[in-house]
Short mmCIF file of C-alpha atoms in Angstrom, two decimals:
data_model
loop_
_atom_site.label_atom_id
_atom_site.label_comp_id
_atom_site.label_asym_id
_atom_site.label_seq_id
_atom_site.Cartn_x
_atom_site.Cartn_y
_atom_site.Cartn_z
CA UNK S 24 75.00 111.58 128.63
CA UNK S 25 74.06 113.61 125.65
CA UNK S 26 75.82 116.73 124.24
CA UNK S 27 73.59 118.93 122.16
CA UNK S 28 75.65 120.62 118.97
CA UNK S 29 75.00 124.50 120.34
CA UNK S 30 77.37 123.38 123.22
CA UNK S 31 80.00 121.92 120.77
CA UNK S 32 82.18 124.82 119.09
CA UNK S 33 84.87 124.80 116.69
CA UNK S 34 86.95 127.63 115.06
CA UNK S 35 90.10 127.95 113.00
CA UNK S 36 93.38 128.00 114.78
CA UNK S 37 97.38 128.47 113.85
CA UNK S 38 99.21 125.31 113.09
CA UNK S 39 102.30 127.65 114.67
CA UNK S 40 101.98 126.84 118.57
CA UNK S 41 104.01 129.51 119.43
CA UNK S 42 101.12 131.91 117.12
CA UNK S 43 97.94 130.05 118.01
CA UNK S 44 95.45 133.09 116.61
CA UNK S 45 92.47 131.60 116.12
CA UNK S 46 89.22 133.00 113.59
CA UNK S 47 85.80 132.16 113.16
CA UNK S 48 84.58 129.84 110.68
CA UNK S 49 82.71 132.08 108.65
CA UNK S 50 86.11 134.35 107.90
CA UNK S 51 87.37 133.81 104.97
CA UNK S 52 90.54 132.91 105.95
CA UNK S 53 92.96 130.26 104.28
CA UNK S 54 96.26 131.19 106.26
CA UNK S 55 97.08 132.80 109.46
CA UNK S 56 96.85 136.38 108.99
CA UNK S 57 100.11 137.15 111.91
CA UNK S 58 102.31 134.13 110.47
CA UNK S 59 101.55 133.31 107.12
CA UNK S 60 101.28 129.33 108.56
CA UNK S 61 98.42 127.15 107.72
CA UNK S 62 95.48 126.09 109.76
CA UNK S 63 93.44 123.69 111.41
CA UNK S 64 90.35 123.47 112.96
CA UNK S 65 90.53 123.17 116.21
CA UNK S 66 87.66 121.41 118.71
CA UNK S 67 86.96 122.31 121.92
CA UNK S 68 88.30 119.05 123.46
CA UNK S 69 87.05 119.88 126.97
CA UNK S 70 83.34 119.40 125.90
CA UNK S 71 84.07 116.21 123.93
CA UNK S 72 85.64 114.66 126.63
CA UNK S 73 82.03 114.86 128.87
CA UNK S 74 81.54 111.55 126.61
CA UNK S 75 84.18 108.64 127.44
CA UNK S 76 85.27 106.82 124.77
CA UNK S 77 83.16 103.81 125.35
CA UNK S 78 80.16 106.30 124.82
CA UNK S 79 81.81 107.93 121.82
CA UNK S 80 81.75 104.19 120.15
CA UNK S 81 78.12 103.24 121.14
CA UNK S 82 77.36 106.56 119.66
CA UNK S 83 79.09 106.32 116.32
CA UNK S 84 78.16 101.94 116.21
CA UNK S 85 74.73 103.25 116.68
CA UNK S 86 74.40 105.27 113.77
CA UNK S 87 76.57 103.04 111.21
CA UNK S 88 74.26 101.93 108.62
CA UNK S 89 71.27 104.38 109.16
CA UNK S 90 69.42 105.38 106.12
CA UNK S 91 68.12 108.27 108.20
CA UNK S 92 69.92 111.45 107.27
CA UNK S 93 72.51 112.99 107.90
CA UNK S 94 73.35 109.67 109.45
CA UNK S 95 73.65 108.17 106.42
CA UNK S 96 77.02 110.14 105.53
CA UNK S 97 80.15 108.07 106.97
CA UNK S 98 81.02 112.02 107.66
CA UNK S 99 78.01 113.17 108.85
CA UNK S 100 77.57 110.73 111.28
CA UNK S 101 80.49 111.87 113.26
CA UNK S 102 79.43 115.49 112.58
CA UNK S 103 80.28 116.32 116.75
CA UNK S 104 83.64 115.64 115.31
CA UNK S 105 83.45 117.94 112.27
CA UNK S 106 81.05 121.16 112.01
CA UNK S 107 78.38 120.58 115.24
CA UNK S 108 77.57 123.98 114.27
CA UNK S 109 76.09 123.19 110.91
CA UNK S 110 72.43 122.49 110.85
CA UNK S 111 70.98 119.48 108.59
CA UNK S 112 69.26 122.19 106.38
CA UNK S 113 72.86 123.14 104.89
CA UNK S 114 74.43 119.48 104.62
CA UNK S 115 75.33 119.28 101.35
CA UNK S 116 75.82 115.34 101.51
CA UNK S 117 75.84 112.70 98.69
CA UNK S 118 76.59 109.62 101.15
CA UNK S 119 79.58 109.73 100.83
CA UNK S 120 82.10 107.69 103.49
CA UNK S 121 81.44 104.24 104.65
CA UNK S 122 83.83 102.91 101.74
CA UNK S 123 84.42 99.22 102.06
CA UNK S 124 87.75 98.32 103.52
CA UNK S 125 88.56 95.33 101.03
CA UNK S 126 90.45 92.37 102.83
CA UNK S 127 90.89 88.92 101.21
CA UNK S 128 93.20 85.61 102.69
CA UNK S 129 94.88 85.72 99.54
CA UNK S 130 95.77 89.48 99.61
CA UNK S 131 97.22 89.31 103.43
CA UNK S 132 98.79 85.95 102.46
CA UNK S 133 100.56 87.05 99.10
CA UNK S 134 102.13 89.74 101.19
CA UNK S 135 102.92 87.35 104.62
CA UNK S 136 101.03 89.70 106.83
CA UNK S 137 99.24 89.26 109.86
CA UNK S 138 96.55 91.46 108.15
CA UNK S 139 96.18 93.74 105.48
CA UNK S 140 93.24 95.80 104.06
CA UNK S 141 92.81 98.71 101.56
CA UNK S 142 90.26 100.98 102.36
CA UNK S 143 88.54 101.88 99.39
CA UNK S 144 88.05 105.63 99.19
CA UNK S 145 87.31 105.68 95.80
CA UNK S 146 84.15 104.01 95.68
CA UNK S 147 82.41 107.18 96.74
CA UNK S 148 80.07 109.55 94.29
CA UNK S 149 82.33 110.93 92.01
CA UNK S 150 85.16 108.06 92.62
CA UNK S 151 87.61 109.58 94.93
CA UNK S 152 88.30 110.09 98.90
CA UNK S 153 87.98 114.20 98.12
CA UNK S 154 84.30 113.66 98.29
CA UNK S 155 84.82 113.17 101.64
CA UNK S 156 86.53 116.33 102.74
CA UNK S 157 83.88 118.83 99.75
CA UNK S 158 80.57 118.01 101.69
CA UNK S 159 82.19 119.73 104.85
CA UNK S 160 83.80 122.93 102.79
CA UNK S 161 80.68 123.25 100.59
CA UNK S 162 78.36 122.46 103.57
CA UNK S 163 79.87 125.23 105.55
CA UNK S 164 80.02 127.81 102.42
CA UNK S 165 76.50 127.03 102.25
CA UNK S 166 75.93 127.11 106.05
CA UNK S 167 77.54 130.81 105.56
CA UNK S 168 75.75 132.22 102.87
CA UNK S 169 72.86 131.66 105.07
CA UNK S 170 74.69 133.96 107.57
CA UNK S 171 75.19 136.69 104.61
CA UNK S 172 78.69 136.11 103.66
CA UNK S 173 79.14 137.61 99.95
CA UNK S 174 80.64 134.10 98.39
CA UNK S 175 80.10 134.36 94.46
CA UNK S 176 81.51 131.12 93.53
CA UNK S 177 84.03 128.17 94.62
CA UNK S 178 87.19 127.44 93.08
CA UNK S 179 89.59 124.98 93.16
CA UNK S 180 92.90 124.01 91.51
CA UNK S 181 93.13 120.17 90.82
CA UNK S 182 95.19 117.57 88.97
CA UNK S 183 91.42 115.64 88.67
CA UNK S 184 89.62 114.41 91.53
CA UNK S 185 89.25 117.80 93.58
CA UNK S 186 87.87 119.43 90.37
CA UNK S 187 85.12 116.14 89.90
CA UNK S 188 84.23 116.65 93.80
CA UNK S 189 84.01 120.49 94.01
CA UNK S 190 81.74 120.38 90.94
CA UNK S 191 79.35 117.79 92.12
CA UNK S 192 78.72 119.33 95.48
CA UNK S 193 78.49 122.92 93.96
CA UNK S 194 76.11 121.94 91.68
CA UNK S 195 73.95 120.05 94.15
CA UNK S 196 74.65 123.19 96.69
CA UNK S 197 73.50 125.68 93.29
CA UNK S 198 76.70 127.24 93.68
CA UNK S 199 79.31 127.81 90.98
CA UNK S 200 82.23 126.40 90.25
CA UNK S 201 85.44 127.69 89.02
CA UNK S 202 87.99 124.54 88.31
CA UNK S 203 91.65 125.60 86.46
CA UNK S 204 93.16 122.12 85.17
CA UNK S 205 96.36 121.94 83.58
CA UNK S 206 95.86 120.70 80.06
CA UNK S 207 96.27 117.88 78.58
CA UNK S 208 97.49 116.42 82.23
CA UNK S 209 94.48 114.70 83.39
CA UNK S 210 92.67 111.74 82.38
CA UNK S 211 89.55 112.16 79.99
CA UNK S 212 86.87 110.53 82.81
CA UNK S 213 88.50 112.94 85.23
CA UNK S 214 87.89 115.79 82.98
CA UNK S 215 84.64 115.30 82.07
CA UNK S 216 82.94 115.06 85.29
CA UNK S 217 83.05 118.90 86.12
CA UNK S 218 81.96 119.32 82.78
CA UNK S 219 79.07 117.55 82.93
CA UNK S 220 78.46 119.08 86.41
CA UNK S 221 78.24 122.48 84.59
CA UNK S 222 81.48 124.10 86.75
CA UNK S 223 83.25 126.62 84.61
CA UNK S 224 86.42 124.80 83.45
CA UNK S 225 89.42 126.27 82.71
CA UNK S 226 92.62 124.24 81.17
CA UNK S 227 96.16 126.38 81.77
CA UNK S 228 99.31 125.57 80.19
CA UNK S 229 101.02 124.76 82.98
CA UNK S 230 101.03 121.41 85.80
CA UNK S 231 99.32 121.31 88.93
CA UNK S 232 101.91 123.43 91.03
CA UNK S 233 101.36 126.22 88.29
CA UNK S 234 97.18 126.17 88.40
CA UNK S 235 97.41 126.12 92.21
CA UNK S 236 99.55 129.89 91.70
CA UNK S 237 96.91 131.18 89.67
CA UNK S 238 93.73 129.88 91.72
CA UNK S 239 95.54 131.60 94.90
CA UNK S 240 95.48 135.00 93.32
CA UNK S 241 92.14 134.45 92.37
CA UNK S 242 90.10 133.62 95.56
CA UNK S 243 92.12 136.75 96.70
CA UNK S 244 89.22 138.36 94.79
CA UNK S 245 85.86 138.93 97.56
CA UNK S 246 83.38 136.64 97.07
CA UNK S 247 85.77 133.57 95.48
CA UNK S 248 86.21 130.57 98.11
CA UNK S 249 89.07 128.60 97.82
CA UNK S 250 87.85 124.55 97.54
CA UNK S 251 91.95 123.17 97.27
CA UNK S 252 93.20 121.18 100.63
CA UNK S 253 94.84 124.27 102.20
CA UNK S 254 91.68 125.52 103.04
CA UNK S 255 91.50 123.41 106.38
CA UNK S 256 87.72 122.59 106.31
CA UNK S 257 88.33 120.12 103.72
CA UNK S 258 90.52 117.99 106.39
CA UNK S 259 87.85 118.05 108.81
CA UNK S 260 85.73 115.41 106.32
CA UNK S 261 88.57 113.37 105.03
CA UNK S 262 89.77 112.77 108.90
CA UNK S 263 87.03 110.79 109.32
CA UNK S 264 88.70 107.81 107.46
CA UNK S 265 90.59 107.28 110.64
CA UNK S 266 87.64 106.38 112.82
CA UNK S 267 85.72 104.79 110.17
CA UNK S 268 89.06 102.29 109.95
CA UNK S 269 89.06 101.59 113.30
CA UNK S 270 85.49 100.82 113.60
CA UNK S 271 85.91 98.40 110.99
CA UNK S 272 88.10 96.43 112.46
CA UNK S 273 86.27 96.43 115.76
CA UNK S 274 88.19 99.38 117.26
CA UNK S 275 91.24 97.99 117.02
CA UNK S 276 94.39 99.84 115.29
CA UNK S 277 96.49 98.52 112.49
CA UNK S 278 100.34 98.85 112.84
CA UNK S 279 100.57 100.74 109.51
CA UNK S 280 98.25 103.06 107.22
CA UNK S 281 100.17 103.76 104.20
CA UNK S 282 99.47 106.83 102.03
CA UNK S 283 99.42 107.68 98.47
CA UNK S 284 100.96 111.58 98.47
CA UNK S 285 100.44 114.86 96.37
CA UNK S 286 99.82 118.32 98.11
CA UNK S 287 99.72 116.16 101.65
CA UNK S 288 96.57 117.17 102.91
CA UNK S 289 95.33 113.83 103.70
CA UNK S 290 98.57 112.99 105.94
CA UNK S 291 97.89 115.37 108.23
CA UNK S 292 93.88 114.46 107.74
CA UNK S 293 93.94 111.18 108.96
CA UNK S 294 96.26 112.14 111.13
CA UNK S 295 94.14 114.51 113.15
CA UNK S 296 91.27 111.68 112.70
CA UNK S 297 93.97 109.17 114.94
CA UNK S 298 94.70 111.70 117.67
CA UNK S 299 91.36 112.65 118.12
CA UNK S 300 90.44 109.04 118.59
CA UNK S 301 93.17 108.08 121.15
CA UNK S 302 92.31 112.06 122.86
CA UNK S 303 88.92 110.99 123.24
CA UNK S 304 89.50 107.70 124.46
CA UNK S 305 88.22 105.35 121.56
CA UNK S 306 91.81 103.72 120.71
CA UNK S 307 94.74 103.31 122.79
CA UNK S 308 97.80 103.87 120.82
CA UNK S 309 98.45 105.45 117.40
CA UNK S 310 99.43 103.66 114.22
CA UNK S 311 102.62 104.88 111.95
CA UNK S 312 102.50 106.32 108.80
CA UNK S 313 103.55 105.79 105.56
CA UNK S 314 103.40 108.35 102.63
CA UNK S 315 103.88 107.12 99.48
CA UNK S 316 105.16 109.22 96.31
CA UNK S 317 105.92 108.89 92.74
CA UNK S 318 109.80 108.99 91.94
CA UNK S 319 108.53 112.02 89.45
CA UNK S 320 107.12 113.85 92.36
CA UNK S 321 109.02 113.08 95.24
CA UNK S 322 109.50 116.31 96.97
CA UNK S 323 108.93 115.56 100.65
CA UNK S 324 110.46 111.56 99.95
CA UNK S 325 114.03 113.88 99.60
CA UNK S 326 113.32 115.77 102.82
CA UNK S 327 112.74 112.58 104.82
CA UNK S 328 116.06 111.75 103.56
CA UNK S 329 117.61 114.63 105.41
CA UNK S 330 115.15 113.78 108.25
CA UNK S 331 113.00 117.09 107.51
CA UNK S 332 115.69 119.40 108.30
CA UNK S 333 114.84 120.93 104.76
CA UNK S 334 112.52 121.01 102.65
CA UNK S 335 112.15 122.03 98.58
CA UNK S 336 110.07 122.02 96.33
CA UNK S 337 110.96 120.46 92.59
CA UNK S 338 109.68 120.56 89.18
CA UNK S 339 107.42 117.17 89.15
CA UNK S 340 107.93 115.15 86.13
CA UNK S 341 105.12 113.73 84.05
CA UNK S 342 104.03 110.38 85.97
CA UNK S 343 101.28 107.88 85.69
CA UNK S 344 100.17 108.46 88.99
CA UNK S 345 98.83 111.70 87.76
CA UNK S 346 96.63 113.53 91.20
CA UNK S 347 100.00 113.13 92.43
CA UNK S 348 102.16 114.74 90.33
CA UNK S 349 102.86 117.68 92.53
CA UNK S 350 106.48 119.20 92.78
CA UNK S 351 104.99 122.13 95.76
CA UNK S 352 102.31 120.40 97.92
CA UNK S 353 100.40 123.24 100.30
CA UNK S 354 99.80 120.84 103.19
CA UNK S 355 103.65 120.36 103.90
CA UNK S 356 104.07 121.61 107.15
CA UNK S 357 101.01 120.13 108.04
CA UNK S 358 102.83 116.78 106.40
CA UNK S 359 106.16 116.96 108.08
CA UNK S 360 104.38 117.77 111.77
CA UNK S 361 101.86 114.85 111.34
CA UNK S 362 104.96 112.49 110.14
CA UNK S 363 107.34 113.33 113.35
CA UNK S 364 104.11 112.85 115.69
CA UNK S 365 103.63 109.55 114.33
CA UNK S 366 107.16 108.13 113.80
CA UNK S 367 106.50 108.16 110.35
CA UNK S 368 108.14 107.04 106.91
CA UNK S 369 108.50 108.04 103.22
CA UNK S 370 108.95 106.07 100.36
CA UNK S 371 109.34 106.20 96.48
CA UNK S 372 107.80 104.01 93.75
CA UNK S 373 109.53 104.59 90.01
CA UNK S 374 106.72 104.18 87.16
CA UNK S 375 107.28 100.86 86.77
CA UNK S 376 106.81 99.82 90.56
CA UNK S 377 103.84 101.83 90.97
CA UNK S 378 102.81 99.70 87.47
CA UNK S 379 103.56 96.36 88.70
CA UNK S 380 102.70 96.87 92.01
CA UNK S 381 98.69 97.86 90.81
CA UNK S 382 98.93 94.94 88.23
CA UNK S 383 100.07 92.05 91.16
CA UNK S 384 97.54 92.92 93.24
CA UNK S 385 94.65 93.52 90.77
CA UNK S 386 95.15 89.73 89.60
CA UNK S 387 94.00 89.37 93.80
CA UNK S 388 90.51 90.97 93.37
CA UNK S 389 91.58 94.68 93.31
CA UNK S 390 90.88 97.12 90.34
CA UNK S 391 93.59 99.96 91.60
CA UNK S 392 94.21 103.23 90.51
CA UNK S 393 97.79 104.35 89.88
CA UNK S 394 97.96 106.49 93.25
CA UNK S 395 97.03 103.26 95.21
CA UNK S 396 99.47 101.73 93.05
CA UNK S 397 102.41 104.17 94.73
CA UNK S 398 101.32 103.37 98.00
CA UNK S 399 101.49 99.18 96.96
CA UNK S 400 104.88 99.45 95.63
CA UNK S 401 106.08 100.94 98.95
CA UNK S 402 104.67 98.85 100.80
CA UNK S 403 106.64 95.77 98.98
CA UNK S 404 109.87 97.98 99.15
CA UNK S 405 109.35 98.68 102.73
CA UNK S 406 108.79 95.31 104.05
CA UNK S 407 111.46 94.13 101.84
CA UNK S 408 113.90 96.86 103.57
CA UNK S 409 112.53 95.16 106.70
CA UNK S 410 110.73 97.91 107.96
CA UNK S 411 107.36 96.77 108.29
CA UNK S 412 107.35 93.14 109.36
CA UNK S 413 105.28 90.40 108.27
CA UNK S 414 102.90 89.53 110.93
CA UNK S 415 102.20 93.29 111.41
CA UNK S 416 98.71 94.79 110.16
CA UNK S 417 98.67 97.08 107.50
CA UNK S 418 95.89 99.42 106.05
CA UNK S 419 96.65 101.12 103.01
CA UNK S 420 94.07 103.84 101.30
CA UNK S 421 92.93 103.10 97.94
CA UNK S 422 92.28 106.92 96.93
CA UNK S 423 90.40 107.06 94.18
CA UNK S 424 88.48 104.30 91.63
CA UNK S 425 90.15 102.43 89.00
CA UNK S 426 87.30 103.30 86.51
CA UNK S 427 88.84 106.77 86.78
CA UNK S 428 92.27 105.44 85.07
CA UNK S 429 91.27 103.29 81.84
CA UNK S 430 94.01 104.71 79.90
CA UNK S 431 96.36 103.45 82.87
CA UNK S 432 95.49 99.69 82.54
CA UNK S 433 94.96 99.63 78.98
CA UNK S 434 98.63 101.21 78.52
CA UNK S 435 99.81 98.50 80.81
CA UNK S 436 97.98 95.37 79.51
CA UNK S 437 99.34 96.28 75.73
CA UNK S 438 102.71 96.23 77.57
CA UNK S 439 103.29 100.06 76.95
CA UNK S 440 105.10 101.07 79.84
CA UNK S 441 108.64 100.54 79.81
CA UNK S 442 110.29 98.34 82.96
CA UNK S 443 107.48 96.80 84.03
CA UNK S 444 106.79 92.99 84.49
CA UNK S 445 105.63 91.37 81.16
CA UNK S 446 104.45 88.24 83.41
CA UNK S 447 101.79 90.46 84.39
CA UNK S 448 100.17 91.54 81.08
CA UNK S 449 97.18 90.19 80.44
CA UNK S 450 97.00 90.16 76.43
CA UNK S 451 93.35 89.97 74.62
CA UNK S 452 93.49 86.88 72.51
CA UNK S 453 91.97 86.95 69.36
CA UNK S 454 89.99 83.35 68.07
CA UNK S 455 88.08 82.15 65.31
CA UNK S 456 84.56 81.12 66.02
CA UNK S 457 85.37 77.13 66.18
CA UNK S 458 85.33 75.08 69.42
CA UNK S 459 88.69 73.17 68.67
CA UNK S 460 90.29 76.35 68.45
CA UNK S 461 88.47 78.12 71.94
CA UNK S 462 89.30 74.95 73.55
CA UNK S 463 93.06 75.28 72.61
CA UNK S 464 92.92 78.26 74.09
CA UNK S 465 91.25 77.68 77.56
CA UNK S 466 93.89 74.80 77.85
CA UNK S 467 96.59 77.05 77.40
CA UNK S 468 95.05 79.63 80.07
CA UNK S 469 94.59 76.69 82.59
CA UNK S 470 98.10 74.98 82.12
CA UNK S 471 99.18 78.65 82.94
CA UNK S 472 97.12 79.19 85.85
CA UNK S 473 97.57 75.48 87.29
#
């Protein structure tokens, strides 16, 4: 049975159930005009379901690994799942998706799992998972241009990775770009990617929270599109990590996926990616969740405490794990719904956890980013609290390249960061040009490492 995209439609729709006003995809529309409550885009499910889930597999299986595009985009090549409305003449597409999912004996086994993988987002075009949710917003800005909607220019607020990823894709779209950073708060290879990408770049004293205020009142302007994870188009791309997962592992689902948090949209991304998949018949049962935050930037970690029944924001303090050092993330009802649907947790790491926690598990093959390292250090914390088990399989996504955070692992290796683990730093040995003395110091590294 085939499904051809004109019969596939999708449209914007209330995350309020008891609002559910819906609006066109070529609105510009970032919240629900009756409630003031975010949105989602919303499939029509009936239509989907003419394909049972075994077909839905063949279908994607079939098209994993094409160099034929759009098929050639891990997003793309679920596209019935994203925009079906978009023709290939406005994909704006780099290739993005298909990220390895690393696995390794000695990985599972350091941790006693029954499995354990990190699916690694970051090795993408610019380096981070937000790739994956800019070639669907920019693909549909383009997509309505083409339909004569006056859009002047895309703009985002970012802490470093949304800025690298809205820049890229606007450039290759021929669209400007409007990034507001806060200065001196992101790292220099983060910061000189939209540069490079000729986006007009714009550092504000103030942190993430504060740049997010200003580029609000600015795409308030006609003709300004906002590009930051409120603007629900951007989850339709990054929910496709879900499915990818699964078909990884042979469409079978992990007990845990554990999540590195800031402003939350990717909670409720790959949450929507799971319930699709289980809707539509691919998987049987749904995985929990995990989000991970920095102790600096642990808004939503102090409303799980108080099981949701509140929620506030708080001034984030300066943390390594910088894309997440957000005290007022935009995608927290999305967050807090996706968590209850999915029996989910919250945990902390402190600086030094996150630290140790990246440095342990680099020494097994990794090269992790801070972020990732948040998401490590809860997952040691939660299984030694008991909550996950060992024996149970556990996914946790890598969000963005290690390349990204030099700074990071040099500060760490020259034992800079206060608390952490001094087994773990690796310390550059200086030797004279003389065999006795090179072999002295192999022998120590091997009596070490015996």
């Amino acid at each position: 049975m085939s499904l051809t995209f004109t019969k596939l439609k999708a449209e914007f729709r209330c995350i309020n159930d008891s609002c559910g006003a819906t609006y066109d995809l070529n609105e510009i529309v970032y919240e629900c005009r009756k409630c003031g409550s975010l949105l989602q885009v919303s499939h029509d499910m009936g239509a989907l379901k003419e394909k049972s889930g075994k077909e839905w597999k063949d279908l994607f299986d079939s098209r994993l690994g094409s160099v034929k595009f759009p098929n050639s985009s891990g997003i793309w090549n679920k596209r019935e799942w994203v925009l079906p409305h978009v023709e290939d003449s406005d994909i704006v597409s780099s290739g993005e998706g298909l990220s390895h999912l690393f696995n390794s004996e000695r990985l599972t086994k350091h941790f006693g799992l029954g499995g354990l993988w990190i699916k690694q987002c970051g090795i993408s075009h610019t380096g981070s998972f937000k790739d994956l949710g800019m070639t669907v917003l920019l693909s549909q800005v383009k997509h309505m241009l083409g339909k004569g909607v006056k859009i002047k220019a895309v703009a985002c607020a970012s802490s470093g990775d949304t800025s690298a990823a809205l820049a890229s894709y606007a450039a290759k779209a021929g669209i400007p770009a409007i990034i507001f950073l806060p200065a001196g708060k992101v790292s220099q290879a983060q910061l000189i990617q939209p540069v490079s990408n000729g986006a007009k770049v714009i550092a504000l004293e103030t942190d993430f929270d504060g740049c997010m205020k200003i580029v609000k009142e600015v795409t308030k302007e006609a003709g300004i599109y906002l590009a930051n994870s409120m603007n629900s188009l951007r989850i339709e791309g990054q929910k496709t990590i879900a499915p990818e997962i699964v078909q990884q592992l042979e469409w079978k689902v992990p007990d845990w996926i554990i999540i590195p948090g800031g402003n939350l949209g990717n909670v409720s991304a790959l949450g929507a990616g799971f319930e699709m998949a289980k809707d539509l018949g691919l998987i049987d049962k749904l995985p929990r969740i995990v989000l991970a935050q920095a102790e600096n930037a642990n808004p939503l970690y102090l409303s799980y405490l108080k099981n949701f029944e509140e929620f506030n924001a708080v001034d984030a303090k300066p943390t390594l794990a910088s894309a997440i050092q957000i005290g007022n993330p935009v995608s927290v009802q999305k967050a807090i719904r996706t968590l209850k649907k999915f029996n989910g947790v919250v945990e902390q790491a402190s600086e030094a956890e996150l630290s140790d926690a990246s440095a342990k598990t680099d020494l097994l093959g990794l090269y992790n980013d801070p972020h990732t390292g948040v998401a490590l250090a809860a997952l040691y914390k939660l299984m030694a609290k008991g909550t996950i088990s060992k024996g149970d399989q556990v996914v946790v996504i890598s969000t963005a390249h290690g390349l990204k955070f030099t700074e990071f692992k040099l500060k760490f290796h020259e034992g800079k960061i206060p608390g952490t683990d001094s087994k773990l730093v690796n310390v550059i040995r200086s030797c004279k040009p003389e065999v006795g003395a090179v072999m002295d110091e192999i022998s120590r590294f091997l009596q070490v490492n015996a």
